[in-house]
Amino acid sequence: EIGWRPGRAELWRLAVAMGEAHPLLGVGPDNFRWLYGRYAGQPYGDSRVFANNTLLEAFATTGLLGAAALLFAWLFALAGAAGALRSSLTGPQGETAAALVALLAGLAAHGAADYFLAFTGHYLLFGVAIGAASAVARKEAPETDPA
């Protein structure tokens, strides 16, 4: 139907259906927007439409493995930045950690209502935030003597 415009809840349901149909590896990267119409019983869908949820789109397109990798990278980066913030509340290290916690939390909130990894600027920002949070967390890790 030409006038079919799925709402957020329907897109989420379709993403879950795709992930359940292909649980391990999903339907393939970037394929949600090309396949969601078929899963809804429509002849086609608008290729500009995404699942409107980053983790659900990851589950649909990369399966449990991809969604888990994304979620754990996110959570470990957030935990690392939060740990660095707790241990160095003042100075440049604390300010960087606070900014990274806010950025990663903001991306989580955004990702709950939208799929932001479709655009280069967004996924580069996400990658830089993950890398910076890992670096700031590593600076806070105790030094170990290899001997």
PDB file of C-alpha atoms in Angstrom:
ATOM      1  CA  GLU A   1       0.000   0.000   0.000  1.00  0.00           C
ATOM      2  CA  ILE A   2       1.489   3.336  -1.046  1.00  0.00           C
ATOM      3  CA  GLY A   3       0.266   5.276   2.000  1.00  0.00           C
ATOM      4  CA  TRP A   4       1.626   2.788   4.565  1.00  0.00           C
ATOM      5  CA  ARG A   5       3.726   4.569   7.170  1.00  0.00           C
ATOM      6  CA  PRO A   6       4.684   2.294  10.052  1.00  0.00           C
ATOM      7  CA  GLY A   7       4.911   3.819  13.502  1.00  0.00           C
ATOM      8  CA  ARG A   8       7.754   3.390  15.959  1.00  0.00           C
ATOM      9  CA  ALA A   9       6.116   0.444  17.771  1.00  0.00           C
ATOM     10  CA  GLU A  10       5.535  -1.379  14.483  1.00  0.00           C
ATOM     11  CA  LEU A  11       9.134  -0.786  13.378  1.00  0.00           C
ATOM     12  CA  TRP A  12      10.368  -2.155  16.704  1.00  0.00           C
ATOM     13  CA  ARG A  13       8.132  -5.217  16.309  1.00  0.00           C
ATOM     14  CA  LEU A  14       9.470  -5.770  12.788  1.00  0.00           C
ATOM     15  CA  ALA A  15      13.082  -5.464  13.996  1.00  0.00           C
ATOM     16  CA  VAL A  16      12.414  -8.069  16.693  1.00  0.00           C
ATOM     17  CA  ALA A  17      10.748 -10.346  14.107  1.00  0.00           C
ATOM     18  CA  MET A  18      13.789 -10.092  11.832  1.00  0.00           C
ATOM     19  CA  GLY A  19      16.136 -10.808  14.718  1.00  0.00           C
ATOM     20  CA  GLU A  20      14.065 -13.776  15.835  1.00  0.00           C
ATOM     21  CA  ALA A  21      14.015 -15.155  12.295  1.00  0.00           C
ATOM     22  CA  HIS A  22      17.826 -14.840  12.045  1.00  0.00           C
ATOM     23  CA  PRO A  23      18.973 -14.811  15.680  1.00  0.00           C
ATOM     24  CA  LEU A  24      22.696 -15.430  15.397  1.00  0.00           C
ATOM     25  CA  LEU A  25      23.823 -13.110  12.590  1.00  0.00           C
ATOM     26  CA  GLY A  26      20.692 -11.155  11.622  1.00  0.00           C
ATOM     27  CA  VAL A  27      19.557 -10.295   8.101  1.00  0.00           C
ATOM     28  CA  GLY A  28      22.803  -8.522   7.210  1.00  0.00           C
ATOM     29  CA  PRO A  29      24.201  -5.062   7.853  1.00  0.00           C
ATOM     30  CA  ASP A  30      21.996  -2.218   6.593  1.00  0.00           C
ATOM     31  CA  ASN A  31      19.259  -4.633   5.493  1.00  0.00           C
ATOM     32  CA  PHE A  32      16.504  -3.621   7.915  1.00  0.00           C
ATOM     33  CA  ARG A  33      15.441  -0.712   5.724  1.00  0.00           C
ATOM     34  CA  TRP A  34      15.370  -2.920   2.637  1.00  0.00           C
ATOM     35  CA  LEU A  35      13.459  -5.825   4.204  1.00  0.00           C
ATOM     36  CA  TYR A  36      11.050  -4.440   6.813  1.00  0.00           C
ATOM     37  CA  GLY A  37       8.244  -4.017   4.236  1.00  0.00           C
ATOM     38  CA  ARG A  38       8.318  -7.729   3.423  1.00  0.00           C
ATOM     39  CA  TYR A  39       8.230  -8.636   7.113  1.00  0.00           C
ATOM     40  CA  ALA A  40       5.142  -6.430   7.473  1.00  0.00           C
ATOM     41  CA  GLY A  41       3.431  -8.102   4.510  1.00  0.00           C
ATOM     42  CA  GLN A  42       3.815  -4.999   2.329  1.00  0.00           C
ATOM     43  CA  PRO A  43       5.178  -5.120  -1.235  1.00  0.00           C
ATOM     44  CA  TYR A  44       7.962  -2.692  -0.262  1.00  0.00           C
ATOM     45  CA  GLY A  45       9.050  -0.216   2.369  1.00  0.00           C
ATOM     46  CA  ASP A  46      10.669   3.189   2.292  1.00  0.00           C
ATOM     47  CA  SER A  47      14.439   2.619   2.191  1.00  0.00           C
ATOM     48  CA  ARG A  48      14.944   5.824   4.202  1.00  0.00           C
ATOM     49  CA  VAL A  49      13.221   4.291   7.240  1.00  0.00           C
ATOM     50  CA  PHE A  50      15.207   2.636  10.023  1.00  0.00           C
ATOM     51  CA  ALA A  51      14.076   0.704  13.115  1.00  0.00           C
ATOM     52  CA  ASN A  52      14.136   3.824  15.324  1.00  0.00           C
ATOM     53  CA  ASN A  53      16.122   1.983  17.988  1.00  0.00           C
ATOM     54  CA  THR A  54      19.857   1.363  17.703  1.00  0.00           C
ATOM     55  CA  LEU A  55      19.975  -1.929  19.617  1.00  0.00           C
ATOM     56  CA  LEU A  56      16.891  -3.353  17.905  1.00  0.00           C
ATOM     57  CA  GLU A  57      18.296  -2.454  14.491  1.00  0.00           C
ATOM     58  CA  ALA A  58      21.589  -4.077  15.493  1.00  0.00           C
ATOM     59  CA  PHE A  59      19.691  -7.210  16.568  1.00  0.00           C
ATOM     60  CA  ALA A  60      17.753  -7.311  13.289  1.00  0.00           C
ATOM     61  CA  THR A  61      20.774  -6.733  11.066  1.00  0.00           C
ATOM     62  CA  THR A  62      23.672  -8.366  12.934  1.00  0.00           C
ATOM     63  CA  GLY A  63      21.830 -10.774  15.250  1.00  0.00           C
ATOM     64  CA  LEU A  64      22.592 -11.524  18.861  1.00  0.00           C
ATOM     65  CA  LEU A  65      26.331 -11.466  18.199  1.00  0.00           C
ATOM     66  CA  GLY A  66      26.352  -7.968  16.735  1.00  0.00           C
ATOM     67  CA  ALA A  67      23.839  -6.524  19.194  1.00  0.00           C
ATOM     68  CA  ALA A  68      25.762  -7.996  22.139  1.00  0.00           C
ATOM     69  CA  ALA A  69      29.061  -6.616  20.814  1.00  0.00           C
ATOM     70  CA  LEU A  70      27.519  -3.164  20.441  1.00  0.00           C
ATOM     71  CA  LEU A  71      25.866  -3.261  23.853  1.00  0.00           C
ATOM     72  CA  PHE A  72      28.955  -4.513  25.686  1.00  0.00           C
ATOM     73  CA  ALA A  73      31.263  -2.001  23.988  1.00  0.00           C
ATOM     74  CA  TRP A  74      28.854   0.729  25.023  1.00  0.00           C
ATOM     75  CA  LEU A  75      28.465  -0.507  28.604  1.00  0.00           C
ATOM     76  CA  PHE A  76      32.181  -1.125  29.179  1.00  0.00           C
ATOM     77  CA  ALA A  77      33.069   2.296  27.781  1.00  0.00           C
ATOM     78  CA  LEU A  78      30.447   3.944  29.983  1.00  0.00           C
ATOM     79  CA  ALA A  79      31.620   1.996  33.036  1.00  0.00           C
ATOM     80  CA  GLY A  80      35.245   2.896  32.296  1.00  0.00           C
ATOM     81  CA  ALA A  81      34.481   6.596  31.930  1.00  0.00           C
ATOM     82  CA  ALA A  82      32.322   6.535  35.075  1.00  0.00           C
ATOM     83  CA  GLY A  83      35.141   4.810  37.001  1.00  0.00           C
ATOM     84  CA  ALA A  84      37.627   7.412  35.797  1.00  0.00           C
ATOM     85  CA  LEU A  85      35.203  10.146  36.831  1.00  0.00           C
ATOM     86  CA  ARG A  86      34.843   8.682  40.329  1.00  0.00           C
ATOM     87  CA  SER A  87      38.610   8.415  40.815  1.00  0.00           C
ATOM     88  CA  SER A  88      39.562  11.834  39.459  1.00  0.00           C
ATOM     89  CA  LEU A  89      36.709  14.239  40.098  1.00  0.00           C
ATOM     90  CA  THR A  90      38.829  17.349  39.506  1.00  0.00           C
ATOM     91  CA  GLY A  91      41.188  18.500  36.807  1.00  0.00           C
ATOM     92  CA  PRO A  92      41.333  17.732  33.111  1.00  0.00           C
ATOM     93  CA  GLN A  93      41.030  13.957  33.587  1.00  0.00           C
ATOM     94  CA  GLY A  94      37.817  14.377  35.581  1.00  0.00           C
ATOM     95  CA  GLU A  95      36.411  16.873  33.091  1.00  0.00           C
ATOM     96  CA  THR A  96      37.148  14.523  30.188  1.00  0.00           C
ATOM     97  CA  ALA A  97      35.581  11.589  32.023  1.00  0.00           C
ATOM     98  CA  ALA A  98      32.485  13.656  32.877  1.00  0.00           C
ATOM     99  CA  ALA A  99      32.113  14.741  29.254  1.00  0.00           C
ATOM    100  CA  LEU A 100      32.446  11.125  28.067  1.00  0.00           C
ATOM    101  CA  VAL A 101      29.890   9.845  30.589  1.00  0.00           C
ATOM    102  CA  ALA A 102      27.457  12.548  29.441  1.00  0.00           C
ATOM    103  CA  LEU A 103      28.152  11.831  25.760  1.00  0.00           C
ATOM    104  CA  LEU A 104      27.738   8.062  26.094  1.00  0.00           C
ATOM    105  CA  ALA A 105      24.580   8.461  28.202  1.00  0.00           C
ATOM    106  CA  GLY A 106      23.202  10.931  25.658  1.00  0.00           C
ATOM    107  CA  LEU A 107      23.935   8.523  22.833  1.00  0.00           C
ATOM    108  CA  ALA A 108      22.157   5.768  24.792  1.00  0.00           C
ATOM    109  CA  ALA A 109      19.077   7.969  25.192  1.00  0.00           C
ATOM    110  CA  HIS A 110      19.203   8.916  21.515  1.00  0.00           C
ATOM    111  CA  GLY A 111      19.682   5.283  20.524  1.00  0.00           C
ATOM    112  CA  ALA A 112      16.577   4.225  22.452  1.00  0.00           C
ATOM    113  CA  ALA A 113      14.395   6.372  20.189  1.00  0.00           C
ATOM    114  CA  ASP A 114      16.364   6.457  16.943  1.00  0.00           C
ATOM    115  CA  TYR A 115      18.943   4.573  14.920  1.00  0.00           C
ATOM    116  CA  PHE A 116      21.977   6.830  14.794  1.00  0.00           C
ATOM    117  CA  LEU A 117      24.602   4.544  13.251  1.00  0.00           C
ATOM    118  CA  ALA A 118      23.350   5.145   9.696  1.00  0.00           C
ATOM    119  CA  PHE A 119      25.179   8.445   9.360  1.00  0.00           C
ATOM    120  CA  THR A 120      28.950   8.858   9.186  1.00  0.00           C
ATOM    121  CA  GLY A 121      29.108  11.765  11.624  1.00  0.00           C
ATOM    122  CA  HIS A 122      27.105   9.851  14.213  1.00  0.00           C
ATOM    123  CA  TYR A 123      29.014   6.584  14.085  1.00  0.00           C
ATOM    124  CA  LEU A 124      32.345   8.406  14.032  1.00  0.00           C
ATOM    125  CA  LEU A 125      31.291  10.312  17.162  1.00  0.00           C
ATOM    126  CA  PHE A 126      30.225   7.019  18.755  1.00  0.00           C
ATOM    127  CA  GLY A 127      33.548   5.374  17.847  1.00  0.00           C
ATOM    128  CA  VAL A 128      35.577   8.298  19.164  1.00  0.00           C
ATOM    129  CA  ALA A 129      33.546   8.273  22.395  1.00  0.00           C
ATOM    130  CA  ILE A 130      34.115   4.518  22.850  1.00  0.00           C
ATOM    131  CA  GLY A 131      37.843   4.887  22.164  1.00  0.00           C
ATOM    132  CA  ALA A 132      38.262   7.954  24.373  1.00  0.00           C
ATOM    133  CA  ALA A 133      36.361   6.311  27.221  1.00  0.00           C
ATOM    134  CA  SER A 134      38.593   3.262  26.920  1.00  0.00           C
ATOM    135  CA  ALA A 135      41.689   5.463  26.991  1.00  0.00           C
ATOM    136  CA  VAL A 136      40.563   7.483  30.006  1.00  0.00           C
ATOM    137  CA  ALA A 137      39.658   4.262  31.838  1.00  0.00           C
ATOM    138  CA  ARG A 138      43.066   2.777  31.037  1.00  0.00           C
ATOM    139  CA  LYS A 139      44.818   5.817  32.515  1.00  0.00           C
ATOM    140  CA  GLU A 140      42.988   5.106  35.757  1.00  0.00           C
ATOM    141  CA  ALA A 141      43.920   1.418  35.826  1.00  0.00           C
ATOM    142  CA  PRO A 142      46.684   0.553  38.286  1.00  0.00           C
ATOM    143  CA  GLU A 143      50.077  -0.128  36.812  1.00  0.00           C
ATOM    144  CA  THR A 144      51.162  -3.747  37.016  1.00  0.00           C
ATOM    145  CA  ASP A 145      54.727  -4.970  37.200  1.00  0.00           C
ATOM    146  CA  PRO A 146      55.277  -7.634  34.504  1.00  0.00           C
ATOM    147  CA  ALA A 147      58.201  -9.151  36.457  1.00  0.00           C
TER     148      ALA A 147
END
